[in-house]
Structures are given as structure tokens and as C-alpha cells.
Short mmCIF file of C-alpha atoms in Angstrom, two decimals:
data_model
loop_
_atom_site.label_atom_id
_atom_site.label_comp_id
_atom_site.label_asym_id
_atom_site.label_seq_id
_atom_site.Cartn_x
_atom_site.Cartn_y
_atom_site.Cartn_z
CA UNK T 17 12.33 -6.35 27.81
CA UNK T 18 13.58 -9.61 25.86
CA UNK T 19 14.92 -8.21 22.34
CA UNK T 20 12.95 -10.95 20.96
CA UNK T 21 9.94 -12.99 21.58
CA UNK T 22 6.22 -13.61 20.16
CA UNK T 23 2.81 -12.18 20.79
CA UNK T 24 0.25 -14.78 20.96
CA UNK T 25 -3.41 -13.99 20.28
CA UNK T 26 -4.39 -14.46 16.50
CA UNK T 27 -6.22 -17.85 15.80
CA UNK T 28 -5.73 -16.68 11.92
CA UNK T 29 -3.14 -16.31 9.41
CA UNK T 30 -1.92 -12.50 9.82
CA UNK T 31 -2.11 -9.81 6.83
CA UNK T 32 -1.04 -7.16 8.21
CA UNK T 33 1.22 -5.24 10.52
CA UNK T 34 2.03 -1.37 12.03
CA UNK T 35 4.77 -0.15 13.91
CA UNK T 36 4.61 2.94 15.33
CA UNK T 37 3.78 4.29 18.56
CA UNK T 38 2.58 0.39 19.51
CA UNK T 39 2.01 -2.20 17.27
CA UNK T 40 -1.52 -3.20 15.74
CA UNK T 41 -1.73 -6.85 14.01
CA UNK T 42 -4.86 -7.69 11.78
CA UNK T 43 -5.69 -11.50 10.39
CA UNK T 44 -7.78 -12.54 7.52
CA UNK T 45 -10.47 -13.53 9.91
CA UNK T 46 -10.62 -9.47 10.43
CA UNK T 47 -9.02 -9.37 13.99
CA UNK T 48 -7.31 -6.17 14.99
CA UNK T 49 -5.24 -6.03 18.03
CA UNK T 50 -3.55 -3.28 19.59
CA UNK T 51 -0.56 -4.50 21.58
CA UNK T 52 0.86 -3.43 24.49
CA UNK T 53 4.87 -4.10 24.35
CA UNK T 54 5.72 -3.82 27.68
CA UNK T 55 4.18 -6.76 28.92
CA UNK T 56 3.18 -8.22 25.52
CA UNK T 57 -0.74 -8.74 26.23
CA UNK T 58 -3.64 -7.48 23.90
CA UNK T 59 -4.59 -4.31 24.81
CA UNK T 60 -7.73 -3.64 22.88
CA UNK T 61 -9.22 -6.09 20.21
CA UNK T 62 -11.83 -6.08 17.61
CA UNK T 63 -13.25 -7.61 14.71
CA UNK T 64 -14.67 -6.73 11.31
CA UNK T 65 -13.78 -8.57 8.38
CA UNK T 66 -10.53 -9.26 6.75
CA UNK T 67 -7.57 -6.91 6.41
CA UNK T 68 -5.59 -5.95 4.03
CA UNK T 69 -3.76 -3.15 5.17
CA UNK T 70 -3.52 -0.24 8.08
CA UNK T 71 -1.79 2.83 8.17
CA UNK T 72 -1.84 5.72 10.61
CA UNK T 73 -1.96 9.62 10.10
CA UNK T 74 -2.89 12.04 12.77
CA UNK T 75 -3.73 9.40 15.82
CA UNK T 76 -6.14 7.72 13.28
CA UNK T 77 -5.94 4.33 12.57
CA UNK T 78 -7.11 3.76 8.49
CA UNK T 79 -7.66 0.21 7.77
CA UNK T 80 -8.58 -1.02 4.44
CA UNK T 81 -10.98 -4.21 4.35
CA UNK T 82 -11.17 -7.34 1.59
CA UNK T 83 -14.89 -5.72 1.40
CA UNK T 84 -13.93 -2.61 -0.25
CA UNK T 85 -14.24 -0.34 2.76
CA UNK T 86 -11.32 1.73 4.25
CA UNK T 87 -12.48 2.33 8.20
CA UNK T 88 -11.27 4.88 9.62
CA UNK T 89 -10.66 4.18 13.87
CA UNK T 90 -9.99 6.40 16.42
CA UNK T 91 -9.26 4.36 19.64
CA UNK T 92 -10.40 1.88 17.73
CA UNK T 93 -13.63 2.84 17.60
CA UNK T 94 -14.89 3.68 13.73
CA UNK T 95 -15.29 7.47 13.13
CA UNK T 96 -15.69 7.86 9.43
CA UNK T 97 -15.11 5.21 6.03
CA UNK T 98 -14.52 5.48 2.74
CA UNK T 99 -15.52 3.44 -0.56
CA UNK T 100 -12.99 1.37 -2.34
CA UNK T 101 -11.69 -1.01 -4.62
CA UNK T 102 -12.30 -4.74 -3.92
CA UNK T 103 -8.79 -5.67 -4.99
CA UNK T 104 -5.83 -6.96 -2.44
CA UNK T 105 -3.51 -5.03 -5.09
CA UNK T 106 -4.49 -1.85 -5.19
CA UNK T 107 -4.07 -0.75 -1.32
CA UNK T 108 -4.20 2.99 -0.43
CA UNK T 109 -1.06 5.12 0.49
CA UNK T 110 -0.69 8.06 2.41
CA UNK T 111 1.56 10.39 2.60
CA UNK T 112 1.87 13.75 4.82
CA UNK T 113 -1.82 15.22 3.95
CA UNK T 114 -2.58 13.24 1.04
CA UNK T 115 -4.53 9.74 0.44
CA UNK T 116 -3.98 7.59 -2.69
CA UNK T 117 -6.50 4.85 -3.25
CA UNK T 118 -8.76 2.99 -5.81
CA UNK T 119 -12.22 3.67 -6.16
CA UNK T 120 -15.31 1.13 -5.78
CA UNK T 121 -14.63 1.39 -9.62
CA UNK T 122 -10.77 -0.23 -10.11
CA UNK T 123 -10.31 1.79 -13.29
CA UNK T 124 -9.81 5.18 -11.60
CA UNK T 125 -7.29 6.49 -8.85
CA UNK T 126 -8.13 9.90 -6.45
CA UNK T 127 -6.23 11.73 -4.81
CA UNK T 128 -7.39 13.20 -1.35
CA UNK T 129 -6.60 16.07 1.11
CA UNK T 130 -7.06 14.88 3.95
CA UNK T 131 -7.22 18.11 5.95
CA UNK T 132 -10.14 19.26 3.34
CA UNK T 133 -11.53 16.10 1.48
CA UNK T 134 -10.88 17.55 -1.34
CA UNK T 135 -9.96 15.75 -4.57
CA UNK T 136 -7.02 16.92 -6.00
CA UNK T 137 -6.24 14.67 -8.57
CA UNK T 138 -8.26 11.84 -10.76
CA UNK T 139 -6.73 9.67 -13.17
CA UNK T 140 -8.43 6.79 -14.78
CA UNK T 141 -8.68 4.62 -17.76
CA UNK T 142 -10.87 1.96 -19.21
CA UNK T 143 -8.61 -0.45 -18.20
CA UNK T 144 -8.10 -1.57 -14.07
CA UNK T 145 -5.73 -0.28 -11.90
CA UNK T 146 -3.21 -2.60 -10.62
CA UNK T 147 -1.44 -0.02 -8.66
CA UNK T 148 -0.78 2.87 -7.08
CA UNK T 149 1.94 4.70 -5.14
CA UNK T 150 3.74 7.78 -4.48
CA UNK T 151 7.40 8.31 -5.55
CA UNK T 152 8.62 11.34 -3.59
CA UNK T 153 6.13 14.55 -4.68
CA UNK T 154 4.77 12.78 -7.39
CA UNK T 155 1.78 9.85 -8.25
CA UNK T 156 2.62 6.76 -9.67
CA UNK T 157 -0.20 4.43 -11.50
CA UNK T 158 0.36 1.19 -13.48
CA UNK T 159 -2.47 -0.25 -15.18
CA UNK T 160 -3.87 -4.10 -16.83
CA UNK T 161 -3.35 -2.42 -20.10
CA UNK T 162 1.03 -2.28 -19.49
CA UNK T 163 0.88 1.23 -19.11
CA UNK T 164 2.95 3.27 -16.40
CA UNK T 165 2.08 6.96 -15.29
CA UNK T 166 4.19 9.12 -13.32
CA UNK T 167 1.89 12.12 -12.36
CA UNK T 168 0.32 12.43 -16.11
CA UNK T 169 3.37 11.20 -18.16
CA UNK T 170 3.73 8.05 -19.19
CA UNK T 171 6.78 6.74 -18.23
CA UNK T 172 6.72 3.27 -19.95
CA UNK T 173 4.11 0.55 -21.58
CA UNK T 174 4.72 -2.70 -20.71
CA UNK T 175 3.18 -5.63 -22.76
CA UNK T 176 1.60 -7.00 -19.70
CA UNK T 177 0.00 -5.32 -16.62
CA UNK T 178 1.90 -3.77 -14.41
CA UNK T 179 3.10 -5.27 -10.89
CA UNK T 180 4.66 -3.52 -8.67
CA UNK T 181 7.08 -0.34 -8.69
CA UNK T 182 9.50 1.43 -6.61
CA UNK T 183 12.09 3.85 -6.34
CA UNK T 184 15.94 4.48 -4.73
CA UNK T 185 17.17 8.19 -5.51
CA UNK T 186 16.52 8.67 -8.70
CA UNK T 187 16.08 5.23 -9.91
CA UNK T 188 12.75 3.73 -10.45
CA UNK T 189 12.15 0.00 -10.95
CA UNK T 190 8.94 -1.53 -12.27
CA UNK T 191 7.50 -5.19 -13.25
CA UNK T 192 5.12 -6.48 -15.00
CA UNK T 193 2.57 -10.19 -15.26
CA UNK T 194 4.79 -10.57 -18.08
CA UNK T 195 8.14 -10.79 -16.34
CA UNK T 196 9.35 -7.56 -17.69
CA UNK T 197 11.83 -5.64 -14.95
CA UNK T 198 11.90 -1.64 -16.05
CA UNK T 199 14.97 0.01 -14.90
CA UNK T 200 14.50 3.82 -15.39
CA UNK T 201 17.02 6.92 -14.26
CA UNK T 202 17.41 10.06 -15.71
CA UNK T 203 14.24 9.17 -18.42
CA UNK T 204 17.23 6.49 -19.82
CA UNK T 205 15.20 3.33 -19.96
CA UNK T 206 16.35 -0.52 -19.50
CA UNK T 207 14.07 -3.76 -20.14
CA UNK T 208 14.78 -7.38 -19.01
CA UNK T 209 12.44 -9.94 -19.54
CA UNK T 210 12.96 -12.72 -17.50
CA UNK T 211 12.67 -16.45 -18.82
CA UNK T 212 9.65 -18.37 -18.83
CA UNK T 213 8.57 -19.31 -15.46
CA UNK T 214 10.64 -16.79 -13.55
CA UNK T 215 10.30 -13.80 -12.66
CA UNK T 216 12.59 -11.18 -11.60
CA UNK T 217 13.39 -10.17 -8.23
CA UNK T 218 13.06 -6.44 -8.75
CA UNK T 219 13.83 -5.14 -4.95
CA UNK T 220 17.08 -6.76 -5.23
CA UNK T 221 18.01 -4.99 -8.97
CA UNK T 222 16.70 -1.80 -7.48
CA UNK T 223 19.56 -2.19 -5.00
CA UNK T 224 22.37 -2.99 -7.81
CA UNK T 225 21.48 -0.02 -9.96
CA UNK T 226 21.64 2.52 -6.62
CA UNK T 227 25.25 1.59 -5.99
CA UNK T 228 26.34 2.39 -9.32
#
């Protein structure tokens, strides 16, 4: 097989992709295609509305919808769904056993075993989520109001609501609306606000600060 060449099939702008076993493309007409690699033809196709992300766990396919519905596929035919958040932003994560994702209400965050359906964790506020991850064992939730948990500490409050956040060993990097880049290690905190109009590229400091 040619180390590189395109898959043609999508008549819409794609939103999302997954790698793993085979490959599974999704537009924002709500097109989902399974692939199959080897001669790089559609192998199953179907449509519900507009994607906005898909992850797999257990030979399930969960994709999350513009509509605020995560489907859940098995040979890409829906088995079960669950109620969420009608924002692009906050997408769910999984990880191992556990789902992260927004409620139909944006201002609170659960925490799911999968194996059970069990809640294990809640955390909300009157303000919206913007987002949600995991960073290694623990939860991470930034909300409109600048404020950043990790599991129920807050870990910083930005003036502005909080974009996106990651983590290399044990440093974590956050932004915010504002332009505000967060470098945190060891609970030893450091701020840069970028000028007006820019805003900093915060995958790129994340790399810096993890080779020194």
C-alpha cells in the first residue's frame, strides 16, 4: 500500500477523525464512514447530523452530535445515547472505564462508569463549562467565570474564561478568551498575557517548559 494517498467520499467539510483499528471520518453534513485501508473504498456509511467528535472504547463507536446527543454505535448501528451539551467546546473524553462530558445543562460536568453507569463525580457551577479533560488520574474543568479545577482544587482563576488546557509530565498549561497562558509545575505558577490581538500558542510553550 502507497504510504500516502487520499480517500475520496465526503461531499462536506470534515470534523472529525479516528484511528484505530480502521479509520472512521465524519463531516458537518453528519456523514460517517468507516474505511477500509486496504483498498481505500467506504466500507459502511451513514448519516445523522453533524459531528463533532468520535471516540472508541470496547468495539463501540461514541459519537457526539452538534444536537446535543452522544450516539453510541455498534457496527454502526445505534445501541444506546446519551444527553449532552449543545456546545462544539465542551466534547466528552474517555478514558479506560470512565466518561467525561457536559450535561444538556453546560454548567455541570459528570463523571461516568462506564462498566456500571454510575456517576461518580459531579461538579458544577452557575457559570458554563468551557471545558473538560482528564490529566492523568485526575479531572480537569475550566469554566466562563476564569476559574480552573483540578479534581476539586482550584488550581488558578483566570480573568477571562478558560480555553483550553493540557499537560507534559508534570507541567500543565492553560489559556484563557483573555490571552492569558498559565504555566503551572510543582503548584509554582507563571502568567503571560499576550498583547492585544494575539494570542499565545500554548502547545508550543508546553513543549519549552518540558525540556527544562
Amino acid at each position: 500500500m502507497a504510504l500516502k494517498f487520499s480517500l475520496r467520499q465526503h461531499k462536506h467539510p470534515i470534523t472529525c477523525l479516528l484511528l484505530t483499528n480502521t479509520l472512521y471520518s465524519a463531516d458537518n453534513s453528519g456523514t460517517i464512514i468507516q474505511w477500509r485501508l486496504e483498498d481505500r473504498r467506504p466500507l459502511k456509511q451513514i448519516q445523522t447530523q453533524p459531528v463533532v467528535n468520535m471516540m472508541e472504547h470496547q468495539d463501540n463507536l461514541f459519537v457526539q452530535l452538534r444536537n446535543g446527543w452522544i450516539l453510541i454505535y455498534q457496527d454502526l448501528e445505534v445501541v444506546g445515547k446519551i444527553q449532552c451539551a449543545e456546545l462544539t467546546f465542551c466534547r466528552f473524553k474517555i478514558r479506560e472505564d470512565r466518561m467525561l462530558y457536559c450535561r444538556k445543562d453546560p454548567s455541570v460536568v459528570d463523571l461516568m462508569d462506564m462498566r456500571s453507569n454510575d456517576l461518580l463525580m459531579t461538579k458544577g457551577t452557575e457559570d458554563g463549562v468551557c471545558m473538560s479533560m482528564f490529566l492523568g488520574d485526575k479531572v480537569c474543568v475550566g469554566y466562563e467565570d476564569g476559574s480552573l479545577l483540578v479534581d476539586d482544587e482550584l488550581l488558578f482563576l483566570f480573568k477571562h474564561p478558560v480555553l483550553s488546557v493540557d499537560q507534559r509530565d508534570k507541567t500543565i498549561a492553560a489559556t484563557s478568551a483573555g490571552g492569558e497562558l498559565l504555566i503551572s509545575s510543582d503548584q509554582v505558577h507563571q502568567l503571560i498575557v499576550a498583547e492585544s490581538g494575539q494570542v499565545p500558542i500554548w502547545s508550543l510553550l508546553l513543549q519549552d517548559s518540558s525540556r527544562t
